[in-house]
């Protein structure tokens, strides 16, 4: 039994114990698999394998500067391509035609048909129609499992044969060496060798034919490409020449350099013109400002810096000083005074004329600076347009030149390739050759006896372990005290070990008195102690022993438990299983009176109860007596309850052997009158559902059992379920063992 782990952990020990418990089943399944494997090996058709080895070197054209990288990439895929070629239908078709396999297949088919016709005529063939009743003869053949074979043409059968043979080839190798092995399996060893050798020959011939065909196609293609490239080169050269003549451009780089130099010079002049314009504009704006304000121009910097104005201004100051001097000396009428005033007027006129000339020169300088700037800007724009025009023409010219150069290079490359060597010479026709031809295999590869034996053993072990695990999972019987306590939720009072056959022949029901120092007696004493300690202040006096169903060892438990109690005081063993009384065979005696006689008042207590003198303790037995017609009504009567009260007064301990709970309700009725109920559960027999159903019935009657006892528990088997914790039930306790 494998209990589900509540924490979801993998219980490796539990699985190992389950395997040990089911070891004989696992061994049986393993042996069955080995036998089946041996039978399959004996009936299997021997398969022979023929192998041919081939040296295959990658096809490498002579390396040129343009294809060396492409060749390295193609070599990487060479072997995978060869595998597919060898297994191709084209190679297989060559073999079929060379060996005449299609004709042989047709002949074989004709022989089979002839044999089939002969069998039908002789009545040896199996005709499904003959088994069909006449009333069902109208049904179509498809409904009766008969199907007419699809008629194939000879060509279709040949194609099917090619596909079947090609699919049987196994090709390996080429990973670490240049060797490729071709294998073929067949029940006919001679055919396997013949076929695989033919495949190797066909592969070599196919490769040579393919390479020669490819070489011829390559030569033709190169010729066509050279002609086309030459034509393109000539056309591009003509187009370049026409363009140069129409545009007059031969070398665009020198012309662009000249224009760029002029543009750089004009840029310098533009900067100078802009500077001169800015300076002239400043002076001109000063003139305009003075003119608007109505002031004089004498404060202008240009006027002040003019040498002519400075000289005239000095002369004017001298004339003005002289007039002032003459005015004070001579008066206004004096000729010298008049002459001085005339000179002053002339000096003033000359000064004003000089200042006006300076102002006019400022305006002219400004106009000139503006005109100069415009001229330089116009020249720059012209140069830029010319540069753009030259560049556009240069792009077109460069495009034509590149086209000419590309066409020339392609033409020279293909021409040089074609002139260097003949394309056919580039291919090594001996790059594939057969190293070892296949020989007729002597030993079959199938069936592989060691491998089949190993597979059979492994499969048997796996199936056996799966069987063991599934069986343990489905097993829901009680096997350990821990499981008993967990599943029922009752205290476990102990267990009653399984007695061996030799021991049972003596007397299982009184074994405690026969072997008081045996592990069985120790176990029953433990149960007795557990019962007494269930209520220390008021130990139960009247005990009822029952079980879920019959044959769970409750009678053996009740009798031996009564014997164990008899060592402590007067103990009465009462048989309440009135439907199947057994005490008559366990405790032979002369009187036939019992419980029914006592309850009905027919006999006295002394007449119904007898003391078993075979035991050392004070054990008294009260049998069933005369079996009543309705045991349930008898046990439910007030007379029975009254009789039980009387028995309480005469004995210190009373053990009642009651019927099982599930078949009848007798035990439930009696259980309501006793001090404690013990539920016997048979190990490896009673299921969880049965025990729990019995417990629910007791609890439904407001009866809470004292606990449960695991009966007929095999300590050696319990060790498989819970380790070594039950070994002492086999070896005794404190050195006590079997007598």
XYZ file of C-alpha atoms in Angstrom:
739
model
C 0.000 0.000 0.000
C 1.285 3.429 -0.975
C -0.388 6.161 1.048
C -0.623 9.582 -0.530
C 1.861 11.923 1.066
C -0.075 14.926 2.408
C 2.899 17.146 1.712
C 3.205 15.920 -1.887
C 6.725 14.522 -1.290
C 8.078 11.520 -3.180
C 8.293 8.605 -0.712
C 11.207 6.605 -2.121
C 11.286 4.251 0.869
C 7.590 3.548 0.465
C 8.040 2.641 -3.185
C 10.978 0.398 -2.338
C 8.893 -1.428 0.261
C 6.083 -1.830 -2.252
C 8.546 -3.387 -4.722
C 9.796 -5.768 -2.035
C 6.248 -6.779 -1.138
C 5.429 -7.503 -4.781
C 8.779 -9.072 -5.657
C 7.287 -12.396 -6.732
C 4.785 -10.697 -9.026
C 7.554 -8.548 -10.510
C 9.709 -11.638 -10.980
C 6.834 -13.463 -12.676
C 6.142 -10.631 -15.087
C 9.865 -10.319 -15.859
C 10.154 -14.034 -16.582
C 7.062 -13.846 -18.785
C 8.591 -10.994 -20.784
C 11.857 -12.916 -21.132
C 9.983 -15.994 -22.377
C 7.947 -13.895 -24.829
C 11.132 -12.217 -26.045
C 12.802 -15.601 -26.516
C 9.819 -16.895 -28.492
C 9.832 -13.789 -30.672
C 13.566 -14.211 -31.275
C 13.071 -17.847 -32.281
C 10.228 -17.004 -34.665
C 11.835 -13.872 -36.115
C 13.110 -13.992 -39.703
C 16.923 -13.519 -39.813
C 17.966 -10.216 -41.365
C 21.372 -9.844 -42.996
C 23.176 -6.541 -43.602
C 25.604 -5.854 -46.440
C 27.883 -2.807 -46.412
C 29.908 -1.069 -49.107
C 32.319 1.803 -48.381
C 33.009 4.681 -50.761
C 35.670 7.394 -50.776
C 33.989 10.675 -51.676
C 36.048 13.838 -51.991
C 34.252 17.155 -52.346
C 34.272 18.536 -55.893
C 36.722 21.468 -55.849
C 37.291 23.500 -59.029
C 40.692 25.145 -59.309
C 40.571 28.158 -57.053
C 40.387 31.589 -58.629
C 40.088 34.937 -56.936
C 36.384 35.146 -57.586
C 35.110 31.764 -56.421
C 37.283 30.633 -53.519
C 34.804 31.763 -50.846
C 31.859 30.198 -52.681
C 33.735 26.869 -52.949
C 34.351 26.761 -49.186
C 30.628 27.190 -48.520
C 29.657 24.478 -51.026
C 32.031 21.914 -49.505
C 30.159 22.186 -46.189
C 26.971 20.863 -47.795
C 28.651 18.304 -50.020
C 28.125 15.175 -47.890
C 24.506 15.845 -47.038
C 23.870 16.207 -50.755
C 25.635 12.908 -51.491
C 23.482 11.086 -48.899
C 20.338 12.255 -50.621
C 21.707 11.319 -54.059
C 22.556 7.786 -52.912
C 19.034 7.318 -51.469
C 17.349 8.948 -54.457
C 14.892 7.212 -56.740
C 17.133 7.950 -59.727
C 19.942 5.778 -58.356
C 17.509 3.069 -57.263
C 15.929 3.044 -60.738
C 19.365 2.431 -62.307
C 19.868 -0.542 -59.966
C 16.422 -1.970 -60.666
C 17.050 -1.789 -64.407
C 20.596 -3.145 -64.157
C 19.661 -6.182 -62.027
C 16.318 -6.744 -63.737
C 14.511 -6.613 -60.408
C 11.242 -5.463 -61.941
C 11.158 -8.538 -64.182
C 12.009 -10.819 -61.252
C 9.278 -9.197 -59.185
C 6.731 -9.807 -61.946
C 7.826 -13.439 -62.193
C 7.507 -13.877 -58.413
C 4.082 -12.301 -58.497
C 2.998 -14.620 -61.281
C 4.186 -17.646 -59.274
C 2.232 -16.498 -56.221
C -0.907 -16.035 -58.277
C -0.485 -19.464 -59.801
C -0.006 -21.031 -56.376
C -3.062 -19.188 -55.069
C -5.184 -20.466 -57.977
C -3.910 -23.976 -57.384
C -4.843 -23.794 -53.698
C -8.312 -22.535 -54.533
C -8.828 -25.351 -57.003
C -7.619 -27.905 -54.483
C -9.852 -26.418 -51.774
C -6.978 -25.560 -49.486
C -7.412 -21.791 -49.578
C -9.567 -19.981 -47.049
C -12.574 -18.320 -48.645
C -14.392 -15.997 -46.235
C -17.557 -16.289 -48.310
C -17.833 -19.953 -47.411
C -18.205 -18.998 -43.745
C -21.017 -16.524 -44.360
C -24.558 -17.855 -43.796
C -26.839 -17.918 -46.821
C -29.149 -15.314 -45.320
C -26.196 -12.841 -45.229
C -24.744 -13.645 -48.644
C -26.292 -10.522 -50.114
C -24.037 -8.252 -48.014
C -21.216 -6.406 -49.859
C -17.716 -7.804 -49.564
C -16.561 -4.630 -47.771
C -19.000 -5.369 -44.927
C -17.628 -8.899 -44.595
C -14.004 -7.721 -44.355
C -13.162 -8.646 -47.955
C -11.691 -6.057 -50.274
C -10.706 -6.457 -53.869
C -7.008 -5.559 -54.303
C -6.333 -2.423 -56.291
C -5.138 -3.357 -59.783
C -1.716 -1.818 -60.475
C -0.009 -1.560 -63.804
C 3.476 -2.970 -64.361
C 4.933 0.567 -64.313
C 3.209 1.365 -61.026
C 4.546 -1.841 -59.490
C 8.027 -0.936 -60.766
C 7.782 2.523 -59.143
C 6.606 0.953 -55.883
C 9.576 -1.440 -55.981
C 11.974 1.463 -56.560
C 10.538 3.388 -53.619
C 10.716 0.337 -51.328
C 14.342 -0.424 -52.208
C 15.439 3.222 -51.927
C 13.747 3.527 -48.543
C 15.709 0.540 -47.219
C 19.118 2.123 -47.781
C 21.061 3.448 -44.790
C 23.840 5.944 -45.605
C 26.290 7.188 -42.977
C 29.736 8.780 -42.715
C 31.477 11.876 -43.969
C 31.557 13.615 -40.584
C 35.169 13.008 -39.568
C 36.446 11.432 -42.775
C 35.767 11.222 -46.499
C 34.427 7.661 -46.229
C 30.708 7.006 -46.834
C 29.150 3.646 -45.926
C 26.031 2.310 -47.665
C 24.079 -0.426 -45.841
C 21.126 -2.555 -46.880
C 19.201 -5.160 -44.848
C 17.480 -8.173 -46.366
C 16.466 -11.712 -45.401
C 18.495 -12.851 -48.450
C 22.218 -12.221 -47.744
C 23.238 -12.698 -51.387
C 20.677 -10.175 -52.598
C 21.723 -7.688 -49.905
C 25.352 -7.770 -51.114
C 24.395 -7.692 -54.791
C 21.982 -4.815 -54.350
C 24.247 -2.585 -52.246
C 27.161 -3.101 -54.687
C 24.883 -2.160 -57.550
C 23.835 0.963 -55.671
C 27.483 1.991 -55.256
C 28.172 1.451 -58.966
C 25.043 3.376 -59.941
C 25.990 6.235 -57.614
C 29.475 6.557 -59.152
C 28.046 6.434 -62.705
C 25.281 8.855 -61.817
C 27.735 11.341 -60.333
C 30.064 11.175 -63.330
C 27.205 11.621 -65.767
C 25.821 14.538 -63.771
C 29.188 16.301 -63.607
C 29.874 15.901 -67.334
C 26.420 17.171 -68.179
C 26.899 20.093 -65.823
C 30.317 20.856 -67.366
C 28.860 21.009 -70.870
C 26.079 23.267 -69.710
C 28.609 25.491 -67.940
C 30.735 25.794 -71.094
C 27.741 26.749 -73.187
C 26.595 29.207 -70.568
C 30.016 30.869 -70.361
C 30.111 31.327 -74.136
C 26.700 32.974 -74.109
C 27.677 35.198 -71.190
C 30.935 36.329 -72.852
C 29.107 37.292 -76.037
C 26.454 39.198 -74.135
C 29.006 40.966 -71.900
C 31.113 42.027 -74.897
C 28.070 43.527 -76.532
C 27.151 45.427 -73.354
C 30.719 46.721 -72.967
C 30.826 48.053 -76.535
C 27.430 49.700 -76.158
C 28.451 51.431 -72.925
C 31.733 52.688 -74.439
C 29.837 54.153 -77.433
C 27.373 55.872 -75.125
C 30.261 57.395 -73.117
C 31.938 58.745 -76.236
C 28.720 60.326 -77.533
C 28.132 62.048 -74.218
C 31.665 63.438 -74.032
C 31.395 64.863 -77.521
C 27.983 66.448 -76.887
C 28.960 68.060 -73.573
C 32.617 68.747 -74.288
C 33.466 67.233 -70.934
C 36.361 64.869 -70.808
C 37.878 65.570 -67.404
C 35.391 67.036 -64.947
C 37.817 67.117 -62.031
C 40.174 69.830 -63.478
C 37.286 72.010 -64.561
C 35.660 71.768 -61.171
C 39.001 72.746 -59.581
C 39.283 75.942 -61.704
C 35.736 76.977 -60.909
C 36.291 76.284 -57.230
C 39.425 78.482 -57.220
C 37.515 81.358 -58.837
C 34.724 80.945 -56.360
C 37.161 81.123 -53.469
C 38.694 84.350 -54.853
C 35.256 85.891 -55.329
C 34.384 84.951 -51.753
C 37.358 87.015 -50.536
C 36.291 89.954 -52.708
C 32.754 89.604 -51.396
C 34.003 89.954 -47.846
C 35.997 93.078 -48.769
C 33.056 94.604 -50.649
C 30.739 93.937 -47.727
C 33.239 95.575 -45.347
C 33.698 98.655 -47.576
C 29.941 98.951 -47.978
C 29.424 98.803 -44.228
C 31.969 101.539 -43.589
C 30.623 103.777 -46.407
C 27.092 103.210 -45.183
C 28.016 104.396 -41.702
C 29.477 107.665 -43.054
C 26.584 108.192 -45.435
C 24.042 107.668 -42.669
C 25.786 110.403 -40.625
C 25.432 112.785 -43.554
C 21.735 111.989 -43.888
C 21.173 112.461 -40.184
C 22.835 115.925 -40.136
C 20.891 116.904 -43.238
C 17.590 115.948 -41.614
C 18.481 117.848 -38.434
C 19.580 120.977 -40.409
C 23.034 121.116 -38.832
C 26.470 121.679 -40.346
C 28.745 119.027 -41.753
C 31.809 120.346 -40.020
C 31.510 117.768 -37.222
C 31.767 114.827 -39.643
C 34.852 112.694 -39.164
C 35.567 112.724 -42.877
C 35.337 116.514 -42.915
C 37.531 116.852 -39.872
C 40.101 114.489 -41.397
C 40.166 116.283 -44.760
C 43.499 118.166 -45.282
C 41.848 120.730 -47.598
C 39.164 121.485 -45.061
C 41.751 121.728 -42.323
C 43.808 124.259 -44.395
C 40.753 126.322 -45.368
C 39.510 126.239 -41.828
C 42.873 127.627 -40.604
C 42.802 130.344 -43.287
C 39.226 131.206 -42.325
C 40.239 131.513 -38.680
C 43.146 133.758 -39.659
C 40.834 136.010 -41.763
C 38.349 136.141 -38.967
C 41.057 137.193 -36.491
C 42.272 139.885 -38.891
C 38.769 141.323 -39.362
C 38.370 141.476 -35.619
C 41.721 143.208 -35.270
C 41.021 145.709 -38.059
C 37.602 146.414 -36.674
C 39.068 147.500 -33.399
C 41.911 149.439 -34.990
C 40.469 151.005 -38.115
C 36.692 150.717 -37.973
C 34.321 149.418 -40.586
C 34.933 152.052 -43.207
C 38.648 151.612 -43.484
C 39.921 150.127 -46.770
C 41.935 147.504 -44.955
C 38.817 146.609 -43.018
C 36.853 146.277 -46.196
C 39.582 144.203 -47.814
C 39.799 141.935 -44.725
C 36.022 141.364 -44.747
C 36.220 140.526 -48.453
C 38.983 137.993 -47.777
C 36.902 136.502 -44.922
C 33.965 136.011 -47.216
C 36.214 134.355 -49.789
C 37.677 132.040 -47.117
C 34.187 131.129 -45.865
C 33.028 130.369 -49.396
C 36.075 128.232 -50.067
C 35.575 126.350 -46.734
C 31.941 125.647 -47.472
C 32.820 124.439 -50.954
C 35.461 122.089 -49.580
C 33.038 120.648 -46.972
C 30.391 120.058 -49.676
C 32.939 118.230 -51.788
C 33.785 115.946 -48.824
C 30.066 115.225 -48.260
C 29.603 114.488 -51.965
C 32.574 112.156 -51.932
C 30.957 110.241 -49.023
C 27.786 109.710 -51.050
C 29.764 108.585 -54.106
C 31.829 106.161 -52.009
C 28.633 104.607 -50.638
C 27.081 104.210 -54.098
C 30.276 102.645 -55.367
C 30.445 100.195 -52.428
C 26.848 99.075 -53.055
C 27.497 98.603 -56.746
C 30.694 96.686 -56.024
C 28.923 94.338 -53.629
C 26.194 93.600 -56.147
C 28.746 92.872 -58.829
C 30.644 90.414 -56.613
C 27.438 88.683 -55.559
C 26.388 88.313 -59.173
C 29.733 86.759 -60.067
C 29.481 84.310 -57.153
C 26.011 83.209 -58.198
C 27.253 82.672 -61.700
C 30.156 80.540 -60.496
C 27.854 78.453 -58.311
C 25.507 77.807 -61.200
C 28.455 76.790 -63.283
C 29.651 74.424 -60.549
C 26.198 72.809 -60.329
C 26.079 72.388 -64.065
C 29.545 70.819 -64.113
C 28.657 68.490 -61.249
C 25.446 67.319 -62.934
C 27.281 66.586 -66.107
C 30.037 64.985 -64.066
C 27.566 62.609 -62.362
C 26.198 61.480 -65.697
C 29.725 61.147 -67.052
C 30.862 59.178 -63.985
C 27.837 56.868 -64.284
C 28.699 56.133 -67.888
C 32.341 55.615 -66.961
C 31.412 53.199 -64.126
C 29.110 51.280 -66.440
C 31.923 50.977 -68.980
C 34.355 49.872 -66.277
C 31.960 47.287 -64.772
C 31.145 45.819 -68.149
C 34.815 45.676 -69.019
C 35.697 43.926 -65.731
C 32.905 41.341 -66.106
C 33.898 40.700 -69.685
C 37.577 40.337 -68.812
C 36.735 38.052 -65.840
C 34.600 35.639 -67.860
C 37.007 35.798 -70.782
C 39.981 35.147 -68.521
C 38.146 32.243 -66.837
C 37.279 30.738 -70.176
C 40.808 31.187 -71.529
C 42.587 29.887 -68.417
C 41.181 26.390 -68.589
C 38.511 24.275 -70.130
C 35.550 23.925 -67.810
C 35.520 20.162 -68.183
C 39.111 19.990 -66.902
C 38.103 21.693 -63.654
C 36.302 18.576 -62.408
C 38.124 15.581 -61.028
C 36.161 12.657 -62.479
C 37.686 10.295 -59.902
C 36.485 12.190 -56.820
C 34.223 9.197 -55.918
C 35.465 5.605 -55.936
C 34.588 2.370 -54.204
C 36.977 1.328 -51.418
C 35.447 -1.959 -50.202
C 32.746 -3.795 -52.067
C 30.126 -5.638 -50.055
C 30.570 -9.341 -49.422
C 27.794 -11.810 -48.666
C 27.148 -11.522 -44.890
C 27.447 -14.776 -42.955
C 25.731 -13.846 -39.677
C 22.410 -12.025 -39.301
C 22.112 -8.705 -37.474
C 18.524 -9.431 -36.488
C 17.274 -10.812 -34.235
C 19.871 -9.419 -31.825
C 19.598 -11.989 -29.038
C 21.558 -10.070 -26.344
C 19.681 -6.864 -27.099
C 16.298 -8.616 -27.116
C 17.199 -10.332 -23.846
C 18.112 -7.001 -22.285
C 14.983 -5.335 -23.622
C 12.846 -8.202 -22.326
C 14.386 -7.967 -18.867
C 14.081 -4.190 -18.734
C 10.521 -4.264 -20.080
C 9.603 -7.000 -17.601
C 11.051 -5.045 -14.699
C 9.315 -1.852 -15.779
C 5.969 -3.590 -16.269
C 6.410 -5.488 -13.022
C 7.208 -2.359 -11.055
C 4.271 -0.581 -12.671
C 2.074 -3.547 -11.734
C 3.372 -3.442 -8.166
C 2.824 0.288 -7.816
C -0.674 0.135 -9.325
C -1.591 -2.834 -7.154
C -0.344 -1.055 -4.055
C -2.231 2.080 -5.032
C -5.436 0.096 -5.442
C -4.896 -1.786 -2.168
C -6.905 0.028 0.497
C -6.630 -2.461 3.343
C -5.060 -1.864 6.752
C -1.492 -3.072 7.123
C 0.096 -1.016 9.912
C -0.979 0.483 13.188
C -0.160 3.932 11.864
C -2.536 3.513 8.945
C -5.212 2.143 11.275
C -5.002 5.192 13.514
C -4.838 7.646 10.629
C -7.737 6.250 8.614
C -10.157 5.575 11.498
C -9.244 8.378 13.841
C -9.461 6.008 16.831
C -6.796 5.185 19.393
C -4.944 1.997 18.491
C -4.999 -0.386 21.453
C -2.493 -2.777 19.912
C -2.420 -5.725 17.576
C -3.023 -9.460 17.577
C -0.173 -11.094 15.645
C -0.876 -13.720 13.032
C -0.438 -17.244 14.419
C 1.408 -19.727 12.228
C -0.277 -22.922 11.060
C 1.447 -25.041 13.672
C 0.290 -22.649 16.365
C -3.296 -22.552 15.111
C -3.453 -26.346 15.229
C -3.017 -26.133 18.948
C -5.783 -23.568 19.595
C -5.722 -19.988 18.398
C -8.632 -18.908 20.623
C -6.775 -19.848 23.830
C -3.209 -19.328 22.717
C -2.444 -16.817 25.506
C -2.876 -19.563 28.083
C -0.981 -22.131 25.978
C 2.052 -19.870 25.391
C 1.869 -17.089 28.000
C 5.388 -15.872 27.205
C 4.941 -15.805 23.426
C 4.890 -12.614 21.320
C 1.164 -13.221 20.796
C 0.554 -13.214 24.560
C 2.721 -10.125 24.954
C 0.652 -8.379 22.300
C -2.662 -9.282 24.007
C -1.303 -8.128 27.354
C -0.456 -4.842 25.656
C -4.055 -4.570 24.419
C -5.318 -5.318 27.952
C -3.068 -2.587 29.380
C -4.233 -0.092 26.741
C -7.860 -0.826 27.682
C -7.218 -0.309 31.387
C -5.347 2.940 30.748
C -8.082 4.266 28.491
C -9.746 5.521 31.693
C -7.436 5.364 34.683
C -9.962 6.638 37.204
C -12.725 4.262 36.102
C -11.425 1.504 33.817
C -14.093 -0.106 31.645
C -15.520 -3.232 33.211
C -17.719 -4.586 30.433
C -16.014 -4.741 27.031
C -17.555 -5.613 23.693
C -15.377 -6.916 20.875
C -16.784 -6.576 17.371
C -15.625 -6.086 13.787
C -16.896 -4.691 10.513
C -17.496 -8.103 8.879
C -17.058 -11.742 9.693
C -13.746 -13.628 9.696
C -11.714 -10.706 11.042
C -10.451 -12.522 14.161
C -12.776 -10.890 16.674
C -13.546 -14.200 18.464
C -9.832 -15.031 18.742
C -9.234 -11.507 20.050
C -12.099 -11.626 22.572
C -11.216 -15.092 23.974
C -7.492 -14.347 24.331
C -8.217 -10.883 25.741
C -10.516 -12.510 28.335
C -7.722 -14.927 29.210
C -5.358 -11.963 29.633
C -7.862 -10.215 31.942
C -8.382 -13.431 33.940
C -4.910 -13.067 35.429
C -6.088 -9.842 37.073
C -9.330 -11.145 38.567
C -12.631 -12.918 37.921
C -13.281 -12.509 34.208
C -16.368 -13.587 32.285
C -16.265 -14.310 28.555
C -19.760 -13.910 27.058
C -20.767 -15.205 23.614
C -23.276 -12.734 22.122
C -22.873 -13.873 18.509
C -26.143 -15.785 18.604
C -26.292 -16.195 14.840
C -22.987 -18.066 14.523
C -22.028 -19.390 17.997
C -18.547 -20.942 18.214
C -17.798 -21.377 21.912
C -19.089 -24.934 21.804
C -16.140 -25.941 19.689
C -13.632 -23.782 21.555
C -14.568 -24.732 25.123
C -15.948 -28.327 25.108
C -18.166 -29.046 28.145
C -21.091 -31.207 29.174
C -23.739 -28.597 29.924
C -25.522 -26.975 26.963
C -26.995 -24.007 28.804
C -25.874 -20.469 28.082
C -26.761 -16.818 27.701
C -30.235 -17.344 26.235
C -31.144 -19.721 29.028
C -29.903 -17.252 31.649
C -31.753 -14.268 30.170
C -35.005 -16.197 29.723
C -34.820 -17.369 33.353
C -34.797 -21.070 32.456
C -31.537 -21.699 34.217
C -29.559 -20.143 37.030
C -26.272 -18.328 36.667
C -24.275 -21.236 38.036
C -25.952 -23.591 35.601
C -25.101 -21.454 32.601
C -21.581 -20.250 33.485
C -18.677 -22.634 33.808
C -15.073 -22.021 34.813
C -12.361 -23.006 32.330
C -9.908 -24.838 34.544
C -7.387 -25.270 31.755
C -6.276 -21.678 32.287
C -4.250 -20.424 35.214
C -6.451 -17.393 35.762
C -10.037 -17.039 36.877
C -11.752 -17.332 33.511
C -15.482 -18.063 33.334
C -17.306 -18.711 30.097
C -20.942 -18.011 29.246
C -21.832 -19.585 25.908
C -24.667 -18.660 23.580
C -27.006 -21.361 24.759
C -30.104 -22.159 22.770
C -30.168 -20.022 19.628
C -33.267 -17.782 19.655
C -35.385 -17.275 16.492
C -34.771 -13.505 16.548
C -31.394 -12.628 18.096
C -31.833 -8.845 17.632
C -35.076 -8.728 19.655
C -33.499 -10.985 22.258
C -30.492 -8.708 22.725
C -32.715 -5.603 22.740
C -34.911 -6.936 25.529
C -34.949 -5.620 29.093
C -34.248 -9.116 30.326
C -30.897 -9.085 28.582
C -30.024 -5.706 30.080
C -31.054 -6.947 33.508
C -28.992 -10.074 33.111
C -25.991 -7.958 32.117
C -26.388 -5.887 35.295
C -26.404 -9.071 37.345
C -23.221 -10.248 35.679
C -21.521 -6.926 36.513
C -21.970 -7.709 40.213
C -20.370 -11.128 40.038
C -17.305 -10.464 37.869
C -14.536 -7.920 37.786
C -14.131 -8.004 33.991
C -16.575 -9.012 31.279
C -15.557 -9.526 27.653
C -18.420 -9.917 25.165
C -17.841 -11.521 21.770
C -20.420 -9.709 19.590
C -21.458 -10.190 15.943
C -19.944 -7.973 13.203
C -21.438 -4.507 12.758
C -22.158 -4.366 9.030
C -24.183 -7.591 8.440
C -26.487 -7.211 11.470
C -27.339 -4.662 14.166
C -26.862 -6.974 17.140
C -23.487 -5.499 18.113
C -24.868 -1.935 18.035
C -27.699 -2.887 20.418
C -25.347 -4.567 22.898
C -22.727 -1.816 22.546
C -25.131 0.698 24.046
C -25.113 -1.342 27.304
C -21.369 -1.851 27.809
C -18.528 0.352 29.089
C -16.322 0.132 26.045
C -16.248 -1.165 22.481
C -13.175 -2.621 20.774
C -13.201 -2.706 16.945
C -11.218 -5.611 15.486
C -9.722 -4.885 12.065
C -8.129 -7.713 10.093
C -4.746 -6.816 8.619
C -4.468 -6.852 4.825
C -8.146 -7.783 4.510
C -10.481 -5.132 5.920
C -10.784 -2.102 3.634
C -10.904 1.520 4.690
C -14.483 1.812 3.508
C -15.696 -1.215 5.480
C -14.053 -0.126 8.724
C -15.206 3.459 8.407
C -18.752 2.365 7.592
C -18.835 0.221 10.731
C -17.447 3.119 12.767
C -20.086 5.493 11.386
C -22.843 3.061 12.327
C -21.530 2.871 15.876
C -21.231 6.630 16.161
C -24.722 7.058 14.725
C -25.934 5.098 17.780
C -23.976 7.491 20.055
C -21.303 4.850 20.669
C -17.665 5.926 20.767
C -15.332 2.890 20.679
C -12.372 2.773 23.027
C -10.102 1.988 20.106
C -9.190 -0.540 17.467
C -6.986 -3.637 17.332
C -5.205 -4.860 14.207
C -5.797 -8.624 14.063
C -3.969 -11.395 12.191
C -1.064 -9.017 11.616
C 1.992 -10.720 10.087
C 4.947 -8.995 11.751
C 7.337 -10.078 9.001
C 5.116 -8.510 6.311
C 4.465 -5.441 8.453
C 8.195 -4.796 8.395
C 7.842 -4.229 4.632
C 5.263 -1.543 5.327
C 6.884 0.214 8.251
C 10.544 -0.733 8.507
C 11.712 -2.791 11.512
C 9.394 -1.349 14.143
C 7.368 -4.595 14.398
C 10.222 -7.087 14.717
C 9.623 -7.537 18.429
C 6.286 -9.241 17.689
C 8.303 -12.071 16.152
C 11.136 -12.176 18.690
C 9.242 -11.549 21.917
C 9.918 -8.895 24.500
C 12.808 -8.676 26.942
C 14.192 -11.970 25.762
C 10.917 -13.877 25.812
C 10.232 -15.896 22.729
C 8.342 -18.873 21.511
C 8.453 -21.797 23.930
